[in-house]
mmCIF file of C-alpha atoms in Angstrom:
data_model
loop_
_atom_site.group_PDB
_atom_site.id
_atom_site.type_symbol
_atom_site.label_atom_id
_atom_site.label_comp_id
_atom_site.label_asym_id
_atom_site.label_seq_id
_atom_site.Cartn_x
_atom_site.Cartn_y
_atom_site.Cartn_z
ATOM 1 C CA UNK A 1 4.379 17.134 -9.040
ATOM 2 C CA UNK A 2 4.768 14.072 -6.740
ATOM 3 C CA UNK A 3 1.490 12.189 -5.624
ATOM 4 C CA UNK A 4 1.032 12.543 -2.236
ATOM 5 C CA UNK A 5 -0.006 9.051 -0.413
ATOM 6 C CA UNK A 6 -1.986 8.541 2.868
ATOM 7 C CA UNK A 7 -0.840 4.655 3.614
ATOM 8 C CA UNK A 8 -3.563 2.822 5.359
ATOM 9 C CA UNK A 9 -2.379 -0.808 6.871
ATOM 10 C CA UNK A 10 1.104 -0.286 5.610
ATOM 11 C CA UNK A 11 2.432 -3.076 7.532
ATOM 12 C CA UNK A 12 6.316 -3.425 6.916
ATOM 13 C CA UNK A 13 6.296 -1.243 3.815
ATOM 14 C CA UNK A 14 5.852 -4.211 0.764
ATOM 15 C CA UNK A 15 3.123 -1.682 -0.808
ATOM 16 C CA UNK A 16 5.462 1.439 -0.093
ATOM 17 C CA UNK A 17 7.839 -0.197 -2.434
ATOM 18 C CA UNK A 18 5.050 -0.155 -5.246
ATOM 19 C CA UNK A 19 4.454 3.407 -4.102
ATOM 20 C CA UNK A 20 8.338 4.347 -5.036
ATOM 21 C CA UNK A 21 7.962 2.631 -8.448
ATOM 22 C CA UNK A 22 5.127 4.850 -9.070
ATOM 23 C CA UNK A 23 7.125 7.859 -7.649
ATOM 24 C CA UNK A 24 5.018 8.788 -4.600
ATOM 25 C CA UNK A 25 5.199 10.367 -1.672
ATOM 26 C CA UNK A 26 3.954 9.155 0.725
ATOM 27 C CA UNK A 27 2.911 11.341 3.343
ATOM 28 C CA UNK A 28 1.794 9.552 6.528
ATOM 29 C CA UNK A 29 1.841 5.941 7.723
ATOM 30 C CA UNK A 30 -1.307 3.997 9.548
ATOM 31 C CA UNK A 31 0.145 0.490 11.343
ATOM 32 C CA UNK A 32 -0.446 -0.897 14.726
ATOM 33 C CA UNK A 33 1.289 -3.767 14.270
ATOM 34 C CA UNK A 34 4.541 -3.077 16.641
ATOM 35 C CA UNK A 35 7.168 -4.814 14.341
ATOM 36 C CA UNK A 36 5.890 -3.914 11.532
ATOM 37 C CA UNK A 37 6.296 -0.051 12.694
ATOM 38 C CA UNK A 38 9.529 -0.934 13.682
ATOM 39 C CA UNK A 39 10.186 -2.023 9.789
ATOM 40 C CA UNK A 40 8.749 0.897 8.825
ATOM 41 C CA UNK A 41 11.048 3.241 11.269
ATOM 42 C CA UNK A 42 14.037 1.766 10.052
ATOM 43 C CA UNK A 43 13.276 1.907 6.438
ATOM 44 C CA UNK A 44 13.167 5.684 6.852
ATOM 45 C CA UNK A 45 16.203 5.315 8.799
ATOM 46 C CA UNK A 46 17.843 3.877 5.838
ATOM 47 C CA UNK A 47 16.332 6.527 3.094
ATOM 48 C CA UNK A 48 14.286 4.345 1.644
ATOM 49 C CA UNK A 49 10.922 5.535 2.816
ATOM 50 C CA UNK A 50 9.694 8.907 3.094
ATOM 51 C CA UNK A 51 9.615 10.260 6.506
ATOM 52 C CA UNK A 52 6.004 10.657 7.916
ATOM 53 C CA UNK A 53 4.215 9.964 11.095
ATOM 54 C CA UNK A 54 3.177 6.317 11.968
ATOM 55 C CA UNK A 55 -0.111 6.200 13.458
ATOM 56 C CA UNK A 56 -1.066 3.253 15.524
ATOM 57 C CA UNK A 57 -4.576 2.535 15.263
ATOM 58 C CA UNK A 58 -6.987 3.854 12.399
ATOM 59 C CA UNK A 59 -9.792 4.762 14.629
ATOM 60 C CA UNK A 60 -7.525 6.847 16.857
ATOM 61 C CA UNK A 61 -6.121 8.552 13.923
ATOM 62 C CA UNK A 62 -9.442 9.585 12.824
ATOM 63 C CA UNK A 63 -10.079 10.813 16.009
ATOM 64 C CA UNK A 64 -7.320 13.060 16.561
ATOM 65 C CA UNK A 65 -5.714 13.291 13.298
ATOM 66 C CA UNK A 66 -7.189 12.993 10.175
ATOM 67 C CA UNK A 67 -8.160 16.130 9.585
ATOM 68 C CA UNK A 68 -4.767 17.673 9.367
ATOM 69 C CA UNK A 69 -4.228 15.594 6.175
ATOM 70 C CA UNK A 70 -7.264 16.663 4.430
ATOM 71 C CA UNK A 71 -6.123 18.577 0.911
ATOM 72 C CA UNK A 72 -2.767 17.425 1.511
ATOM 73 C CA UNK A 73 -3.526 13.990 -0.058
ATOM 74 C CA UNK A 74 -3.914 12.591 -3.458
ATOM 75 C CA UNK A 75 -4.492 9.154 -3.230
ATOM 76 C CA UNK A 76 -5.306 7.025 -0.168
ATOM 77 C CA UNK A 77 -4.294 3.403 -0.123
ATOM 78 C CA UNK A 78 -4.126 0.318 2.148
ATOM 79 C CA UNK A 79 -4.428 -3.427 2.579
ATOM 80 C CA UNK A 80 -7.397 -3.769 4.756
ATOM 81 C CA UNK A 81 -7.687 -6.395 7.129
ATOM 82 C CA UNK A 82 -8.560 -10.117 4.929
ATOM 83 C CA UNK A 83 -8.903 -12.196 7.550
ATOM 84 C CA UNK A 84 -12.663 -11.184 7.745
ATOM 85 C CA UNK A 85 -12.667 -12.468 3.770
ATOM 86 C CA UNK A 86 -9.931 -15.022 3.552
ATOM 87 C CA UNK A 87 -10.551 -18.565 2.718
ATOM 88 C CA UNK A 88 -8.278 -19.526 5.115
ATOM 89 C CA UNK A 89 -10.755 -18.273 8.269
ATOM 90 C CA UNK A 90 -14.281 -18.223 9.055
ATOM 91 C CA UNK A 91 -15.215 -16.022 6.119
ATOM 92 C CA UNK A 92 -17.504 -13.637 8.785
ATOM 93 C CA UNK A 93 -17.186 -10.943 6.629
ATOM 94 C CA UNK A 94 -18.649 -7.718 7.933
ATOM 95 C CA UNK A 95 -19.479 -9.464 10.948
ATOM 96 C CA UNK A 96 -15.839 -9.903 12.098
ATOM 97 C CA UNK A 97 -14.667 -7.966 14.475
ATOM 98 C CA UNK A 98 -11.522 -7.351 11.942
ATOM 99 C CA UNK A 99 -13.319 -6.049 9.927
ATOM 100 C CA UNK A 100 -12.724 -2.202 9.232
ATOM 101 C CA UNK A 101 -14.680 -0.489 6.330
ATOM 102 C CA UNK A 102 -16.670 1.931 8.847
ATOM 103 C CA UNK A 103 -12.985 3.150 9.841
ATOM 104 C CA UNK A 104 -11.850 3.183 6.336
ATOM 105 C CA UNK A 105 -14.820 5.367 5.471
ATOM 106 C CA UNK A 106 -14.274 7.640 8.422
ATOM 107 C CA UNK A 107 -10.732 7.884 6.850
ATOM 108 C CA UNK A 108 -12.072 8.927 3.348
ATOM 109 C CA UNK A 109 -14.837 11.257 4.513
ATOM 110 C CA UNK A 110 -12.705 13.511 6.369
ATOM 111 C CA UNK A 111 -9.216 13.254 3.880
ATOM 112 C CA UNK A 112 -11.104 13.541 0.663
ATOM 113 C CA UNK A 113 -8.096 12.657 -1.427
ATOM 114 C CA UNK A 114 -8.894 12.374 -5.250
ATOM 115 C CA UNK A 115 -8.215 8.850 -5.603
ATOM 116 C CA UNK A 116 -8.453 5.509 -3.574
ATOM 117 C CA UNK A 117 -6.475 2.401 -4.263
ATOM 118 C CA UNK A 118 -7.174 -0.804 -2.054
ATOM 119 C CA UNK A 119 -5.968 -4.257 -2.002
ATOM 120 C CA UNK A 120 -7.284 -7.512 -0.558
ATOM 121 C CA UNK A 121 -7.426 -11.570 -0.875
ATOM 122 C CA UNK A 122 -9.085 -12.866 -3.281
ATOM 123 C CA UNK A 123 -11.642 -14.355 -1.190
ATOM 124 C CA UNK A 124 -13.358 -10.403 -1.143
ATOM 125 C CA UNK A 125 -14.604 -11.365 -4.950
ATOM 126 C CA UNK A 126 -17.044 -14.168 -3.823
ATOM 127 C CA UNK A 127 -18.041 -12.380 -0.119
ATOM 128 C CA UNK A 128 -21.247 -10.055 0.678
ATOM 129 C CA UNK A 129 -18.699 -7.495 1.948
ATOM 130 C CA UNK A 130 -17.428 -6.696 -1.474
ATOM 131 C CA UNK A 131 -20.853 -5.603 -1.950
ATOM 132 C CA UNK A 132 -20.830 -3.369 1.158
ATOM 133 C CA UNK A 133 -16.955 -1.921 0.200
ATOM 134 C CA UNK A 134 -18.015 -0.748 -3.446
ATOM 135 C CA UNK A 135 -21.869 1.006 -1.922
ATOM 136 C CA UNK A 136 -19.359 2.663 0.609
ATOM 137 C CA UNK A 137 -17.380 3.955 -2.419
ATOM 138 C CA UNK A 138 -19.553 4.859 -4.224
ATOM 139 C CA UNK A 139 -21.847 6.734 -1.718
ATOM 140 C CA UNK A 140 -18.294 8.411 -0.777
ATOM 141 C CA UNK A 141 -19.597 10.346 -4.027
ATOM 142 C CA UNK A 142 -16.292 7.952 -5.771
ATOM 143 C CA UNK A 143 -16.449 6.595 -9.438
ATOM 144 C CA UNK A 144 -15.625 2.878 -9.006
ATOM 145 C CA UNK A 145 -13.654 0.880 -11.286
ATOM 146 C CA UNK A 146 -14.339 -2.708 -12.000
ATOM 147 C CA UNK A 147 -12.328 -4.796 -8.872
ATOM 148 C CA UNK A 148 -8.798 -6.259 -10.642
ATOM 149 C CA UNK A 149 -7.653 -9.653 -9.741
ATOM 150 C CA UNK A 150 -4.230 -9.239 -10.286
ATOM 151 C CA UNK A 151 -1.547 -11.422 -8.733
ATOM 152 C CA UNK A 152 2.723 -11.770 -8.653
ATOM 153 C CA UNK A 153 1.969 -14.659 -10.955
ATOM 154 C CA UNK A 154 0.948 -12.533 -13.796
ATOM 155 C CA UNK A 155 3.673 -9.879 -13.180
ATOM 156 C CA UNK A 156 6.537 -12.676 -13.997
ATOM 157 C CA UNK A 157 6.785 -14.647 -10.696
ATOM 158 C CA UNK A 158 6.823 -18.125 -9.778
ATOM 159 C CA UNK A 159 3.958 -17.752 -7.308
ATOM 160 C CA UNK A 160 0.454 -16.985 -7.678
ATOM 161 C CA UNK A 161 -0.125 -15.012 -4.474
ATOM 162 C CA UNK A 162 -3.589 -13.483 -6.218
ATOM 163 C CA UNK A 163 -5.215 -10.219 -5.307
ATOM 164 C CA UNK A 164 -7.993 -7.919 -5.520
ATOM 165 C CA UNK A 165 -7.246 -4.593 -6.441
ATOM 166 C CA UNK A 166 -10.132 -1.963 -5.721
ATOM 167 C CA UNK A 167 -9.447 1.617 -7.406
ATOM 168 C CA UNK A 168 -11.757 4.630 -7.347
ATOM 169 C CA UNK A 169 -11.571 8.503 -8.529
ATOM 170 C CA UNK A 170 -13.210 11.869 -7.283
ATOM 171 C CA UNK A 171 -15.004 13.116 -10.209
ATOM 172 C CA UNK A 172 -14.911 16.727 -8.546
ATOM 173 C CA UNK A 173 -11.382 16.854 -8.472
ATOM 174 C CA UNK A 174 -10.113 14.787 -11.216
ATOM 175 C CA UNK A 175 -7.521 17.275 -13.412
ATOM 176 C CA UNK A 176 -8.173 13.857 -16.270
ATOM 177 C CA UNK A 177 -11.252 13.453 -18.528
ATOM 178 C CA UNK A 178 -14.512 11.940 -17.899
ATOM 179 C CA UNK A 179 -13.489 8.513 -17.592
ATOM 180 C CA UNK A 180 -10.764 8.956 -14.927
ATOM 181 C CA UNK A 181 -7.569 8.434 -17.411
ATOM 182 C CA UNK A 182 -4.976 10.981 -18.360
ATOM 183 C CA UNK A 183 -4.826 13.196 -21.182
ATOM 184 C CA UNK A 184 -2.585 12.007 -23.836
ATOM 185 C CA UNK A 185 0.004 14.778 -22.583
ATOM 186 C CA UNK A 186 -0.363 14.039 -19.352
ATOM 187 C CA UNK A 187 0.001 10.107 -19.856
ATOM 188 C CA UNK A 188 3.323 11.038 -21.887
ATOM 189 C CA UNK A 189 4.484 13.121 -18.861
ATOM 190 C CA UNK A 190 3.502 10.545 -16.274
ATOM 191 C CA UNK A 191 5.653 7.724 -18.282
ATOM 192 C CA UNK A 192 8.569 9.594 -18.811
ATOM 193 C CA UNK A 193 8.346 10.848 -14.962
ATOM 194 C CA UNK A 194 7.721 6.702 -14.439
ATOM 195 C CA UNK A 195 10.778 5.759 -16.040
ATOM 196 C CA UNK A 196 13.278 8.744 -14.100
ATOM 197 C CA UNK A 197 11.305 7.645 -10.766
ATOM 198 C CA UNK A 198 12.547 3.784 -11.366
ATOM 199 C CA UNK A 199 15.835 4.899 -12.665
ATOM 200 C CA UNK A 200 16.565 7.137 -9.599
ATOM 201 C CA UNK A 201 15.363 3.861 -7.601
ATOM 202 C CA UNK A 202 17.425 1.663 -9.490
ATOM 203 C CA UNK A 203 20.799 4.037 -9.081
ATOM 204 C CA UNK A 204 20.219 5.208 -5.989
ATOM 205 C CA UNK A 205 18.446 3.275 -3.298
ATOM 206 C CA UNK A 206 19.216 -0.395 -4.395
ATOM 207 C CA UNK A 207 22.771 -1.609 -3.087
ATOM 208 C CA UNK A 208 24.240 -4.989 -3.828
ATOM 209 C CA UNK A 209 24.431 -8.078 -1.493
ATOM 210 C CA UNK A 210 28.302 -7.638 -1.644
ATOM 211 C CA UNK A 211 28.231 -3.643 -0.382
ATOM 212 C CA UNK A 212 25.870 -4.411 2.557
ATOM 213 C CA UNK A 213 28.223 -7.710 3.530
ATOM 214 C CA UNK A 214 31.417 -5.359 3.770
ATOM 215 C CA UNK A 215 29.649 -2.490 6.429
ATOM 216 C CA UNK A 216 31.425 -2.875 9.317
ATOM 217 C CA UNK A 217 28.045 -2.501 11.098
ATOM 218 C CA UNK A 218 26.526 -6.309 10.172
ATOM 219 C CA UNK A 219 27.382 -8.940 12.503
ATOM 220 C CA UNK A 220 28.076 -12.468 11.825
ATOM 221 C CA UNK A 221 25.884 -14.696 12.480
ATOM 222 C CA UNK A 222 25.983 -17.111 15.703
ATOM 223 C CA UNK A 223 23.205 -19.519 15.064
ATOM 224 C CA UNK A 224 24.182 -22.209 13.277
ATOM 225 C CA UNK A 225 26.620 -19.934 10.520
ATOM 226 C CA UNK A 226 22.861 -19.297 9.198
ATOM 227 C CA UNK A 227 22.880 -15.134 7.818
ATOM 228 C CA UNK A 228 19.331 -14.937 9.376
ATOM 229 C CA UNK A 229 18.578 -15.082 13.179
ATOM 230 C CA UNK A 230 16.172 -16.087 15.312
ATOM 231 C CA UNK A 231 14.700 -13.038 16.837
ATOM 232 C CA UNK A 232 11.305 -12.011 15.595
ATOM 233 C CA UNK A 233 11.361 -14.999 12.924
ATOM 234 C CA UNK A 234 7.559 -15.026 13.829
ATOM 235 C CA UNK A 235 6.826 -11.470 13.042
ATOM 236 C CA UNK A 236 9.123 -11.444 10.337
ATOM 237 C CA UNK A 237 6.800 -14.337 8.751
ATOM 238 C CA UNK A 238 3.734 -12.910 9.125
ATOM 239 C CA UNK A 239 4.572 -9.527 7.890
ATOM 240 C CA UNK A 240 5.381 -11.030 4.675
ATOM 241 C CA UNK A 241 2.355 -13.247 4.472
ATOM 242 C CA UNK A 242 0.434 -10.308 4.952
ATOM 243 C CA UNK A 243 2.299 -8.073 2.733
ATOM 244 C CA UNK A 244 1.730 -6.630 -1.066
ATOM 245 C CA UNK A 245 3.996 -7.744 -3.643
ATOM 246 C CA UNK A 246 5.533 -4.529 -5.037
ATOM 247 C CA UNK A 247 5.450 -4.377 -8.788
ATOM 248 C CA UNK A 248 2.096 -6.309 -8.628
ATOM 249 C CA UNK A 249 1.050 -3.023 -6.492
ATOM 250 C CA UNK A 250 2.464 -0.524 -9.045
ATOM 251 C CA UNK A 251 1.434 -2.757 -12.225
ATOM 252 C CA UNK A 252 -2.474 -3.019 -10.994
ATOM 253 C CA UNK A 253 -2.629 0.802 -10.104
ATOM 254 C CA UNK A 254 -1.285 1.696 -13.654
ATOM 255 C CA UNK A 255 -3.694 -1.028 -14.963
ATOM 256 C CA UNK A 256 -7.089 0.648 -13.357
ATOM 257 C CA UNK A 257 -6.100 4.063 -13.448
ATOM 258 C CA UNK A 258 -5.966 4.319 -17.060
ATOM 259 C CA UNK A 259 -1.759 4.676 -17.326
ATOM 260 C CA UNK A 260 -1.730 1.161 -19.341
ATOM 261 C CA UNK A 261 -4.028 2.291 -22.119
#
């Protein structure tokens, strides 16, 4: 049975693609960023992403939607806000306006999924708010795992692009043992469901650079004979800056929930 995923922050869908190694579902999508939803629209478009709702702000879909997704979800995940945290910034923390915990709590409160699986900058690790993130956890009723740093760097790439990795499970509603991992049946299950899942990604969603160039539907390029144009270079660049690197997602969730053991 396919994990069902609640994507918080999803921004152009790098994280989605560690969700499809993993073999979820995922379920419903929360963005506000207006290129980034367009990403996200068109990625469904193509079959690569589930189809789900895209909700624009958090606090409005807690409002007026949260609730409907309560029971329906197993695991809620997102890459909360890091300018707040980033060493980049001002470092303000809790006190940035950016900064969305009480909304992320909201979100956990009324969905109740079994497990929670966050990601941020590395800068979290030496900021009071990391403090404030793992007494909302665990006052969520959550058992918290120790934060990972985990980066693309130790999952074979050139670049270090390091991140925090926050993980958590529902005691009340874990179907695992005591200390959050899968039975040894289970485990064997999950792998061999792993390895179909990436298979079935491999075979059926990945298509070569020489398939897409012969689609009579992609135009040549005008600027300069350069493949890539102009329009929203911007928004295309900050979407990636902000974005999760996809086996580093799927390699740090298998990591803290037990799956590498």
């Amino acid at each position: 049975m396919s994990v069902k995923e609640l994507a918080l922050f999803a921004g152009q869908g790098g994280g989605i693609y560690g969700s499809m190694i993993l073999g979820w579902n995922t379920v419903a999508y929360v963005e506000k960023n207006k290129y980034c939803q367009k990403v996200l629209r068109q990625r469904m478009q193509d079959g690569w992403f589930d189809n789900g709702e895209i909700y624009d702000d958090i606090t409005e879909f807690n409002a007026n939607h949260a609730h409907k997704y309560r029971g329906l979800i197993d695991v809620i995940t997102g890459g909360f806000p890091c300018q707040p945290h980033s060493v980049a910034g001002k470092r303000e923390g809790a006190s940035d306006e950016r900064y969305l915990w009480c909304e992320i709590e909201k979100t956990i409160e009324i969905v109740r999924p079994e497990r929670l699986f966050f990601e941020n900058v590395r800068g979290l690790l030496s900021d009071a708010a990391i403090i404030d993130v793992c007494r909302i956890i665990e006052g969520l009723g959550y058992q918290l795992s120790a934060p990972l740093l985990l980066g693309s760097d130790d999952c074979g790439n050139i670049h270090e692009r390091k991140r925090v990795w926050i993980y958590a499970t529902d005691p009340a509603q874990q179907p695992r043992n005591a200390c959050g991992t899968e039975t040894t049946q289970h485990k064997k299950q999950s792998a061999s469901e792993s390895r179909n899942s990436n298979q079935q990604f491999s075979n059926a969603r990945i298509r070569s650079f020489e398939q897409l160039l012969s689609e009579s539907n992609v135009p040549e390029p005008v600027f300069c004979g350069m493949d890539d144009e102009l329009p929203d270079r911007r928004q295309q660049l900050t979407a990636i800056g902000n974005g999760q690197d996809p086996i580093v997602m799927a390699t740090a969730y298998r990591i803290l929930s037990g799956e590498f053991l």
